[in-house]
PDB file of C-alpha atoms and ligand atoms in Angstrom:
ATOM      1  CA  MET L   1     -69.595-107.777 -72.030  1.00 90.00           C
ATOM      2  CA  PRO L   2     -66.372-106.650 -70.592  1.00 95.00           C
ATOM      3  CA  LEU L   3     -67.037-104.786 -66.614  1.00 98.00           C
ATOM      4  CA  GLN L   4     -66.853-100.787 -66.909  1.00 98.00           C
ATOM      5  CA  ILE L   5     -64.885 -99.171 -64.151  1.00 98.00           C
ATOM      6  CA  ASP L   6     -65.176 -95.019 -62.969  1.00 98.00           C
ATOM      7  CA  GLN L   7     -62.768 -94.506 -60.943  1.00 98.00           C
ATOM      8  CA  PHE L   8     -63.082 -90.750 -59.064  1.00 98.00           C
ATOM      9  CA  MET L   9     -61.769 -88.822 -56.445  1.00 98.00           C
ATOM     10  CA  CYS L  10     -62.695 -87.874 -53.061  1.00 98.00           C
ATOM     11  CA  ARG L  11     -61.887 -86.496 -49.888  1.00 97.00           C
ATOM     12  CA  SER L  12     -58.092 -85.534 -50.261  1.00 95.00           C
ATOM     13  CA  ASP L  13     -56.679 -88.368 -51.507  1.00 97.00           C
ATOM     14  CA  ASN L  14     -58.830 -91.284 -51.108  1.00 98.00           C
ATOM     15  CA  PHE L  15     -60.111 -93.327 -54.792  1.00 98.00           C
ATOM     16  CA  GLY L  16     -64.064 -93.874 -54.757  1.00 98.00           C
ATOM     17  CA  VAL L  17     -64.901 -96.603 -57.504  1.00 98.00           C
ATOM     18  CA  LEU L  18     -67.585 -98.031 -59.453  1.00 98.00           C
ATOM     19  CA  VAL L  19     -67.320-101.503 -61.164  1.00 98.00           C
ATOM     20  CA  HIS L  20     -70.784-101.698 -63.482  1.00 98.00           C
ATOM     21  CA  ASP L  21     -71.810-104.684 -65.895  1.00 98.00           C
ATOM     22  CA  PRO L  22     -73.530-103.694 -68.818  1.00 97.00           C
ATOM     23  CA  ASP L  23     -75.228-107.386 -69.363  1.00 97.00           C
ATOM     24  CA  THR L  24     -77.501-107.052 -65.653  1.00 97.00           C
ATOM     25  CA  GLY L  25     -76.389-103.622 -65.168  1.00 97.00           C
ATOM     26  CA  GLU L  26     -74.903-104.785 -61.586  1.00 98.00           C
ATOM     27  CA  THR L  27     -73.305-101.428 -60.119  1.00 98.00           C
ATOM     28  CA  ALA L  28     -70.619-102.612 -57.735  1.00 98.00           C
ATOM     29  CA  VAL L  29     -69.199 -99.165 -55.199  1.00 98.00           C
ATOM     30  CA  ILE L  30     -66.317-100.082 -54.163  1.00 98.00           C
ATOM     31  CA  ASP L  31     -66.259 -98.435 -50.478  1.00 98.00           C
ATOM     32  CA  ALA L  32     -67.590 -95.577 -49.850  1.00 98.00           C
ATOM     33  CA  PRO L  33     -64.975 -91.924 -49.062  1.00 98.00           C
ATOM     34  CA  GLU L  34     -67.662 -89.327 -49.133  1.00 98.00           C
ATOM     35  CA  GLU L  35     -71.007 -88.976 -50.110  1.00 98.00           C
ATOM     36  CA  ARG L  36     -71.410 -86.317 -52.891  1.00 98.00           C
ATOM     37  CA  PRO L  37     -68.452 -87.729 -55.008  1.00 98.00           C
ATOM     38  CA  ILE L  38     -69.883 -91.707 -55.303  1.00 98.00           C
ATOM     39  CA  LEU L  39     -73.458 -89.862 -56.140  1.00 98.00           C
ATOM     40  CA  GLU L  40     -71.823 -87.038 -59.427  1.00 98.00           C
ATOM     41  CA  ALA L  41     -70.188 -90.996 -60.003  1.00 98.00           C
ATOM     42  CA  VAL L  42     -73.380 -92.490 -59.859  1.00 98.00           C
ATOM     43  CA  GLU L  43     -75.022 -89.293 -62.655  1.00 98.00           C
ATOM     44  CA  ARG L  44     -72.013 -89.366 -64.630  1.00 98.00           C
ATOM     45  CA  THR L  45     -72.836 -92.220 -65.471  1.00 98.00           C
ATOM     46  CA  GLY L  46     -76.121 -93.393 -64.813  1.00 98.00           C
ATOM     47  CA  TRP L  47     -75.185 -96.658 -63.158  1.00 98.00           C
ATOM     48  CA  ARG L  48     -77.073 -97.435 -59.904  1.00 97.00           C
ATOM     49  CA  PRO L  49     -75.402 -98.829 -57.697  1.00 98.00           C
ATOM     50  CA  THR L  50     -76.976-102.637 -56.394  1.00 97.00           C
ATOM     51  CA  LEU L  51     -73.254-103.385 -53.896  1.00 98.00           C
ATOM     52  CA  LEU L  52     -70.729-101.734 -51.656  1.00 98.00           C
ATOM     53  CA  LEU L  53     -67.355-103.508 -50.695  1.00 98.00           C
ATOM     54  CA  VAL L  54     -65.992-101.964 -47.796  1.00 98.00           C
ATOM     55  CA  THR L  55     -62.603-103.106 -47.765  1.00 98.00           C
ATOM     56  CA  HIS L  56     -62.002-101.742 -44.224  1.00 98.00           C
ATOM     57  CA  HIS L  57     -63.068 -99.783 -41.453  1.00 98.00           C
ATOM     58  CA  HIS L  58     -61.444 -96.496 -41.248  1.00 98.00           C
ATOM     59  CA  ALA L  59     -63.211 -93.449 -41.873  1.00 98.00           C
ATOM     60  CA  ASP L  60     -62.204 -92.054 -44.518  1.00 98.00           C
ATOM     61  CA  HIS L  61     -63.507 -95.716 -46.677  1.00 98.00           C
ATOM     62  CA  VAL L  62     -66.851 -96.012 -45.177  1.00 98.00           C
ATOM     63  CA  GLU L  63     -68.687 -92.472 -44.001  1.00 98.00           C
ATOM     64  CA  ALA L  64     -70.964 -92.500 -46.658  1.00 98.00           C
ATOM     65  CA  ASN L  65     -72.738 -96.132 -45.730  1.00 98.00           C
ATOM     66  CA  LEU L  66     -75.325 -95.333 -43.913  1.00 98.00           C
ATOM     67  CA  ALA L  67     -76.101 -92.637 -46.645  1.00 98.00           C
ATOM     68  CA  LEU L  68     -76.584 -95.032 -50.045  1.00 98.00           C
ATOM     69  CA  LYS L  69     -77.546 -98.062 -47.841  1.00 98.00           C
ATOM     70  CA  GLU L  70     -80.381 -95.238 -47.703  1.00 98.00           C
ATOM     71  CA  ARG L  71     -80.969 -93.881 -51.232  1.00 98.00           C
ATOM     72  CA  PHE L  72     -80.171 -96.585 -53.221  1.00 98.00           C
ATOM     73  CA  GLY L  73     -80.928 -99.922 -50.591  1.00 97.00           C
ATOM     74  CA  LEU L  74     -77.664-101.391 -51.794  1.00 97.00           C
ATOM     75  CA  ALA L  75     -76.259-104.651 -49.615  1.00 98.00           C
ATOM     76  CA  ILE L  76     -73.294-103.608 -47.896  1.00 98.00           C
ATOM     77  CA  VAL L  77     -70.468-106.018 -47.869  1.00 98.00           C
ATOM     78  CA  GLY L  78     -67.546-105.917 -45.417  1.00 98.00           C
ATOM     79  CA  PRO L  79     -64.304-108.219 -43.040  1.00 98.00           C
ATOM     80  CA  ALA L  80     -66.341-109.567 -40.624  1.00 98.00           C
ATOM     81  CA  ALA L  81     -63.619-109.688 -37.481  1.00 98.00           C
ATOM     82  CA  GLU L  82     -64.781-105.741 -37.993  1.00 98.00           C
ATOM     83  CA  ALA L  83     -67.859-106.013 -38.228  1.00 98.00           C
ATOM     84  CA  ASP L  84     -69.179-103.774 -35.630  1.00 98.00           C
ATOM     85  CA  ARG L  85     -67.226-100.701 -36.964  1.00 98.00           C
ATOM     86  CA  ILE L  86     -68.686-101.197 -40.232  1.00 98.00           C
ATOM     87  CA  PRO L  87     -71.616 -99.102 -41.354  1.00 98.00           C
ATOM     88  CA  GLY L  88     -74.882-100.465 -42.169  1.00 98.00           C
ATOM     89  CA  ILE L  89     -73.513-104.082 -43.154  1.00 98.00           C
ATOM     90  CA  ASP L  90     -75.337-106.431 -44.493  1.00 98.00           C
ATOM     91  CA  ARG L  91     -73.153-109.821 -45.397  1.00 98.00           C
ATOM     92  CA  LYS L  92     -69.788-110.615 -43.113  1.00 98.00           C
ATOM     93  CA  VAL L  93     -67.191-111.651 -44.996  1.00 98.00           C
ATOM     94  CA  GLY L  94     -63.706-113.651 -44.631  1.00 98.00           C
ATOM     95  CA  GLU L  95     -60.915-115.739 -46.257  1.00 98.00           C
ATOM     96  CA  GLY L  96     -62.261-117.653 -49.452  1.00 98.00           C
ATOM     97  CA  ASP L  97     -66.239-116.249 -49.365  1.00 98.00           C
ATOM     98  CA  ARG L  98     -67.892-116.257 -52.734  1.00 98.00           C
ATOM     99  CA  ILE L  99     -70.406-112.934 -53.007  1.00 98.00           C
ATOM    100  CA  ALA L 100     -71.829-113.332 -56.486  1.00 98.00           C
ATOM    101  CA  PHE L 101     -71.509-110.459 -58.779  1.00 98.00           C
ATOM    102  CA  ALA L 102     -73.621-109.327 -61.980  1.00 97.00           C
ATOM    103  CA  GLY L 103     -72.766-113.120 -62.670  1.00 97.00           C
ATOM    104  CA  ARG L 104     -69.532-113.811 -61.808  1.00 97.00           C
ATOM    105  CA  ASP L 105     -67.904-115.138 -58.509  1.00 98.00           C
ATOM    106  CA  ILE L 106     -65.733-112.090 -55.651  1.00 98.00           C
ATOM    107  CA  GLU L 107     -63.438-113.319 -54.321  1.00 98.00           C
ATOM    108  CA  VAL L 108     -62.621-112.754 -50.736  1.00 98.00           C
ATOM    109  CA  ILE L 109     -59.083-112.277 -49.780  1.00 98.00           C
ATOM    110  CA  GLU L 110     -58.428-111.309 -45.909  1.00 98.00           C
ATOM    111  CA  THR L 111     -54.907-109.151 -45.766  1.00 98.00           C
ATOM    112  CA  PRO L 112     -54.735-107.863 -42.658  1.00 98.00           C
ATOM    113  CA  GLY L 113     -52.423-105.574 -40.805  1.00 98.00           C
ATOM    114  CA  HIS L 114     -52.954-101.747 -42.055  1.00 98.00           C
ATOM    115  CA  THR L 115     -56.099-102.761 -39.931  1.00 98.00           C
ATOM    116  CA  ALA L 116     -56.532-105.758 -37.823  1.00 98.00           C
ATOM    117  CA  GLY L 117     -59.371-107.540 -40.033  1.00 98.00           C
ATOM    118  CA  HIS L 118     -58.871-105.544 -43.700  1.00 98.00           C
ATOM    119  CA  VAL L 119     -59.982-108.098 -46.917  1.00 98.00           C
ATOM    120  CA  SER L 120     -58.795-106.891 -50.519  1.00 99.00           C
ATOM    121  CA  TYR L 121     -61.645-108.260 -53.048  1.00 99.00           C
ATOM    122  CA  HIS L 122     -60.270-110.183 -55.935  1.00 98.00           C
ATOM    123  CA  PHE L 123     -62.627-110.356 -58.578  1.00 98.00           C
ATOM    124  CA  PRO L 124     -60.855-113.414 -60.819  1.00 98.00           C
ATOM    125  CA  ARG L 125     -62.356-113.844 -63.696  1.00 97.00           C
ATOM    126  CA  ASP L 126     -61.852-110.329 -65.093  1.00 98.00           C
ATOM    127  CA  ARG L 127     -58.318-110.259 -63.363  1.00 98.00           C
ATOM    128  CA  LEU L 128     -58.934-106.832 -61.175  1.00 98.00           C
ATOM    129  CA  ALA L 129     -58.129-106.646 -57.530  1.00 98.00           C
ATOM    130  CA  PHE L 130     -59.329-104.340 -55.230  1.00 98.00           C
ATOM    131  CA  THR L 131     -56.187-103.693 -52.644  1.00 98.00           C
ATOM    132  CA  ALA L 132     -57.486-100.603 -50.912  1.00 98.00           C
ATOM    133  CA  ASP L 133     -54.779 -99.888 -48.650  1.00 98.00           C
ATOM    134  CA  THR L 134     -53.138-102.897 -48.437  1.00 98.00           C
ATOM    135  CA  LEU L 135     -51.678-102.524 -51.543  1.00 98.00           C
ATOM    136  CA  PHE L 136     -51.030 -99.301 -53.164  1.00 98.00           C
ATOM    137  CA  ALA L 137     -49.082 -98.869 -56.383  1.00 98.00           C
ATOM    138  CA  LEU L 138     -45.093 -98.146 -54.815  1.00 98.00           C
ATOM    139  CA  GLY L 139     -45.835 -98.926 -51.675  1.00 98.00           C
ATOM    140  CA  CYS L 140     -47.942-100.634 -48.992  1.00 98.00           C
ATOM    141  CA  GLY L 141     -50.190 -99.186 -45.801  1.00 98.00           C
ATOM    142  CA  ARG L 142     -49.382 -98.749 -42.428  1.00 97.00           C
ATOM    143  CA  LEU L 143     -48.749-101.143 -40.012  1.00 97.00           C
ATOM    144  CA  PHE L 144     -51.955 -99.365 -37.746  1.00 97.00           C
ATOM    145  CA  GLU L 145     -53.419-102.909 -36.632  1.00 97.00           C
ATOM    146  CA  GLY L 146     -50.291-105.733 -37.573  1.00 95.00           C
ATOM    147  CA  LYS L 147     -47.273-106.923 -36.955  1.00 96.00           C
ATOM    148  CA  PRO L 148     -44.573-106.489 -39.922  1.00 98.00           C
ATOM    149  CA  ALA L 149     -44.857-110.599 -40.825  1.00 98.00           C
ATOM    150  CA  THR L 150     -49.145-110.002 -40.879  1.00 98.00           C
ATOM    151  CA  MET L 151     -48.610-107.802 -43.411  1.00 98.00           C
ATOM    152  CA  LEU L 152     -46.177-109.481 -45.043  1.00 98.00           C
ATOM    153  CA  ALA L 153     -48.553-112.582 -44.854  1.00 98.00           C
ATOM    154  CA  SER L 154     -51.174-110.106 -46.334  1.00 98.00           C
ATOM    155  CA  LEU L 155     -49.042-108.881 -49.493  1.00 98.00           C
ATOM    156  CA  LYS L 156     -47.504-112.532 -50.105  1.00 98.00           C
ATOM    157  CA  LYS L 157     -51.358-113.430 -50.782  1.00 98.00           C
ATOM    158  CA  LEU L 158     -51.547-110.709 -53.040  1.00 98.00           C
ATOM    159  CA  ALA L 159     -48.242-111.419 -55.217  1.00 98.00           C
ATOM    160  CA  ALA L 160     -49.914-115.081 -55.792  1.00 98.00           C
ATOM    161  CA  LEU L 161     -52.596-113.736 -57.814  1.00 98.00           C
ATOM    162  CA  PRO L 162     -52.419-113.449 -62.002  1.00 98.00           C
ATOM    163  CA  LEU L 163     -49.171-111.238 -62.868  1.00 98.00           C
ATOM    164  CA  ASP L 164     -51.727-109.692 -65.262  1.00 98.00           C
ATOM    165  CA  THR L 165     -53.838-108.971 -62.440  1.00 98.00           C
ATOM    166  CA  VAL L 166     -55.244-104.863 -62.534  1.00 98.00           C
ATOM    167  CA  ILE L 167     -54.730-103.722 -59.575  1.00 98.00           C
ATOM    168  CA  TYR L 168     -57.361-100.346 -58.115  1.00 98.00           C
ATOM    169  CA  CYS L 169     -56.262 -99.188 -54.226  1.00 98.00           C
ATOM    170  CA  GLY L 170     -57.293 -96.956 -52.031  1.00 98.00           C
ATOM    171  CA  HIS L 171     -55.339 -93.464 -52.187  1.00 98.00           C
ATOM    172  CA  GLU L 172     -53.581 -92.089 -54.587  1.00 98.00           C
ATOM    173  CA  TYR L 173     -49.563 -91.884 -52.953  1.00 98.00           C
ATOM    174  CA  THR L 174     -47.486 -93.126 -55.715  1.00 98.00           C
ATOM    175  CA  GLN L 175     -45.387 -89.771 -56.548  1.00 98.00           C
ATOM    176  CA  SER L 176     -44.338 -89.982 -52.649  1.00 97.00           C
ATOM    177  CA  ASN L 177     -43.952 -93.491 -52.973  1.00 98.00           C
ATOM    178  CA  ALA L 178     -42.145 -93.643 -56.035  1.00 98.00           C
ATOM    179  CA  ARG L 179     -39.541 -91.103 -53.998  1.00 98.00           C
ATOM    180  CA  PHE L 180     -39.351 -94.115 -51.061  1.00 98.00           C
ATOM    181  CA  ALA L 181     -38.614 -96.701 -53.677  1.00 98.00           C
ATOM    182  CA  LEU L 182     -35.758 -94.936 -55.317  1.00 98.00           C
ATOM    183  CA  SER L 183     -34.222 -94.139 -51.976  1.00 98.00           C
ATOM    184  CA  VAL L 184     -34.078 -97.643 -51.357  1.00 98.00           C
ATOM    185  CA  ASP L 185     -33.426 -99.366 -54.742  1.00 98.00           C
ATOM    186  CA  PRO L 186     -32.016 -96.377 -56.995  1.00 98.00           C
ATOM    187  CA  THR L 187     -30.200 -98.640 -59.211  1.00 98.00           C
ATOM    188  CA  ASN L 188     -34.252 -99.808 -60.965  1.00 98.00           C
ATOM    189  CA  SER L 189     -34.426 -98.820 -64.589  1.00 98.00           C
ATOM    190  CA  ALA L 190     -37.972-100.135 -64.425  1.00 98.00           C
ATOM    191  CA  LEU L 191     -38.955 -98.222 -61.554  1.00 98.00           C
ATOM    192  CA  LYS L 192     -36.324 -94.999 -61.928  1.00 98.00           C
ATOM    193  CA  GLU L 193     -38.696 -95.300 -65.631  1.00 98.00           C
ATOM    194  CA  ARG L 194     -42.129 -95.420 -63.658  1.00 98.00           C
ATOM    195  CA  ALA L 195     -40.910 -92.831 -60.885  1.00 98.00           C
ATOM    196  CA  LYS L 196     -40.883 -90.402 -64.836  1.00 98.00           C
ATOM    197  CA  GLU L 197     -44.618 -91.756 -65.599  1.00 98.00           C
ATOM    198  CA  ILE L 198     -45.858 -90.854 -62.644  1.00 98.00           C
ATOM    199  CA  ASP L 199     -44.243 -87.107 -62.370  1.00 98.00           C
ATOM    200  CA  ALA L 200     -46.178 -86.059 -65.966  1.00 98.00           C
ATOM    201  CA  LEU L 201     -48.759 -88.156 -65.079  1.00 98.00           C
ATOM    202  CA  ARG L 202     -49.252 -85.939 -61.378  1.00 98.00           C
ATOM    203  CA  ALA L 203     -48.056 -82.530 -63.066  1.00 98.00           C
ATOM    204  CA  GLY L 204     -51.275 -83.738 -65.682  1.00 97.00           C
ATOM    205  CA  GLY L 205     -53.443 -83.716 -63.022  1.00 96.00           C
ATOM    206  CA  ARG L 206     -53.809 -87.171 -63.898  1.00 97.00           C
ATOM    207  CA  PRO L 207     -54.435 -90.548 -61.632  1.00 98.00           C
ATOM    208  CA  THR L 208     -50.972 -93.001 -61.259  1.00 98.00           C
ATOM    209  CA  LEU L 209     -54.431 -95.694 -60.355  1.00 98.00           C
ATOM    210  CA  PRO L 210     -55.009 -98.280 -60.970  1.00 98.00           C
ATOM    211  CA  THR L 211     -51.145-100.292 -61.549  1.00 98.00           C
ATOM    212  CA  ARG L 212     -50.972-104.320 -62.296  1.00 98.00           C
ATOM    213  CA  LEU L 213     -49.668-106.211 -60.704  1.00 98.00           C
ATOM    214  CA  ASP L 214     -46.491-107.247 -62.443  1.00 98.00           C
ATOM    215  CA  VAL L 215     -45.817-103.526 -62.711  1.00 98.00           C
ATOM    216  CA  GLU L 216     -45.618-103.825 -59.443  1.00 98.00           C
ATOM    217  CA  MET L 217     -43.296-106.677 -58.891  1.00 98.00           C
ATOM    218  CA  ALA L 218     -40.987-105.156 -60.917  1.00 98.00           C
ATOM    219  CA  THR L 219     -40.834-101.908 -58.396  1.00 98.00           C
ATOM    220  CA  ASN L 220     -42.610-101.946 -55.562  1.00 98.00           C
ATOM    221  CA  PRO L 221     -40.079-102.352 -52.828  1.00 98.00           C
ATOM    222  CA  PHE L 222     -42.779-103.978 -50.542  1.00 98.00           C
ATOM    223  CA  LEU L 223     -42.717-106.917 -53.096  1.00 98.00           C
ATOM    224  CA  ARG L 224     -39.005-107.047 -53.379  1.00 98.00           C
ATOM    225  CA  TRP L 225     -38.407-108.127 -50.065  1.00 96.00           C
ATOM    226  CA  HIS L 226     -36.263-110.904 -51.928  1.00 96.00           C
ATOM    227  CA  ASP L 227     -34.235-109.064 -54.171  1.00 97.00           C
ATOM    228  CA  PRO L 228     -30.962-109.213 -53.967  1.00 98.00           C
ATOM    229  CA  VAL L 229     -30.351-105.540 -54.928  1.00 98.00           C
ATOM    230  CA  ILE L 230     -32.255-104.142 -52.456  1.00 98.00           C
ATOM    231  CA  ARG L 231     -31.261-106.299 -49.363  1.00 98.00           C
ATOM    232  CA  ARG L 232     -27.620-105.951 -50.497  1.00 98.00           C
ATOM    233  CA  ASN L 233     -28.737-101.862 -49.766  1.00 97.00           C
ATOM    234  CA  LEU L 234     -30.298-101.999 -46.991  1.00 98.00           C
ATOM    235  CA  GLY L 235     -27.025-104.647 -45.949  1.00 98.00           C
ATOM    236  CA  MET L 236     -29.112-107.237 -44.983  1.00 98.00           C
ATOM    237  CA  GLU L 237     -28.274-109.837 -47.798  1.00 97.00           C
ATOM    238  CA  ASP L 238     -29.046-112.704 -45.437  1.00 96.00           C
ATOM    239  CA  ALA L 239     -32.101-111.758 -43.349  1.00 98.00           C
ATOM    240  CA  SER L 240     -35.432-112.930 -43.648  1.00 97.00           C
ATOM    241  CA  ASP L 241     -38.430-111.608 -45.856  1.00 97.00           C
ATOM    242  CA  GLU L 242     -40.037-110.564 -42.472  1.00 97.00           C
ATOM    243  CA  ALA L 243     -37.018-108.975 -41.429  1.00 98.00           C
ATOM    244  CA  VAL L 244     -36.158-106.813 -45.076  1.00 98.00           C
ATOM    245  CA  PHE L 245     -39.671-106.410 -45.028  1.00 98.00           C
ATOM    246  CA  ALA L 246     -40.385-104.941 -41.673  1.00 98.00           C
ATOM    247  CA  GLU L 247     -36.920-102.888 -42.619  1.00 98.00           C
ATOM    248  CA  ILE L 248     -38.634-101.130 -45.148  1.00 98.00           C
ATOM    249  CA  ARG L 249     -41.740-100.118 -43.503  1.00 98.00           C
ATOM    250  CA  LYS L 250     -39.536 -99.203 -40.600  1.00 97.00           C
ATOM    251  CA  ARG L 251     -37.794 -96.694 -43.721  1.00 97.00           C
ATOM    252  CA  LYS L 252     -40.604 -95.382 -44.973  1.00 97.00           C
ATOM    253  CA  ASP L 253     -42.104 -94.337 -41.640  1.00 96.00           C
ATOM    254  CA  VAL L 254     -39.140 -91.897 -40.983  1.00 96.00           C
ATOM    255  CA  PHE L 255     -39.333 -90.530 -44.991  1.00 95.00           C
TER     256      PHE L 255
HETATM  257 FE1  LIG W 301     -56.946 -96.946 -44.070  1.00 77.91          FE
END
């Protein structure tokens, strides 16, 4: 049977996610932003967590690590590069490592830029990826601990995944990301259409995530550094990928 996923809000705009395999009963938690909503999701679904996959050290991703470990005795996996800042970490992982979960392998992709050690988790068999604060719907994470080139290299790795990969992200930022995306890519009809759908979802109090890689490739300016129209809008037709990406990121920081 396919994996089952429960996505729910934590704090103000963080997503919590449980990934459950009905065949084995195993359940993975993706990041631990806040204890109470995670416990409510466990209660609601009846899925007892066995594994916690941590993407990066920020407090809004690790706050409930120790509480979940104490309650469920789950194993905590997190980035080796920032292991000293991941409470309760049991296994330190990096690029290409594989984590056994419910009879399949989860693949670790190092995606630094937002933090220096940020990792994403890819479930190749299930066409799923959890990109936390690296790739957002219509956006990408702020560069707190990386240069534009670092984040661009991370996004290029994610862009190379199969196009039908379903993407879960760390925050519900999509509506404001859409406004920014339209400012650099105002004539993109797929983006205009998507912005309307996002407004409708948010007006109904519904999440805009997950997204899909092909949708992001067509509409997310942070994956479209190569696009001639965006380049023309920025006056950067002949610039490098890195320069175009850096300019888009810089504009978003002050948008
Ligand atoms: Fe973060």
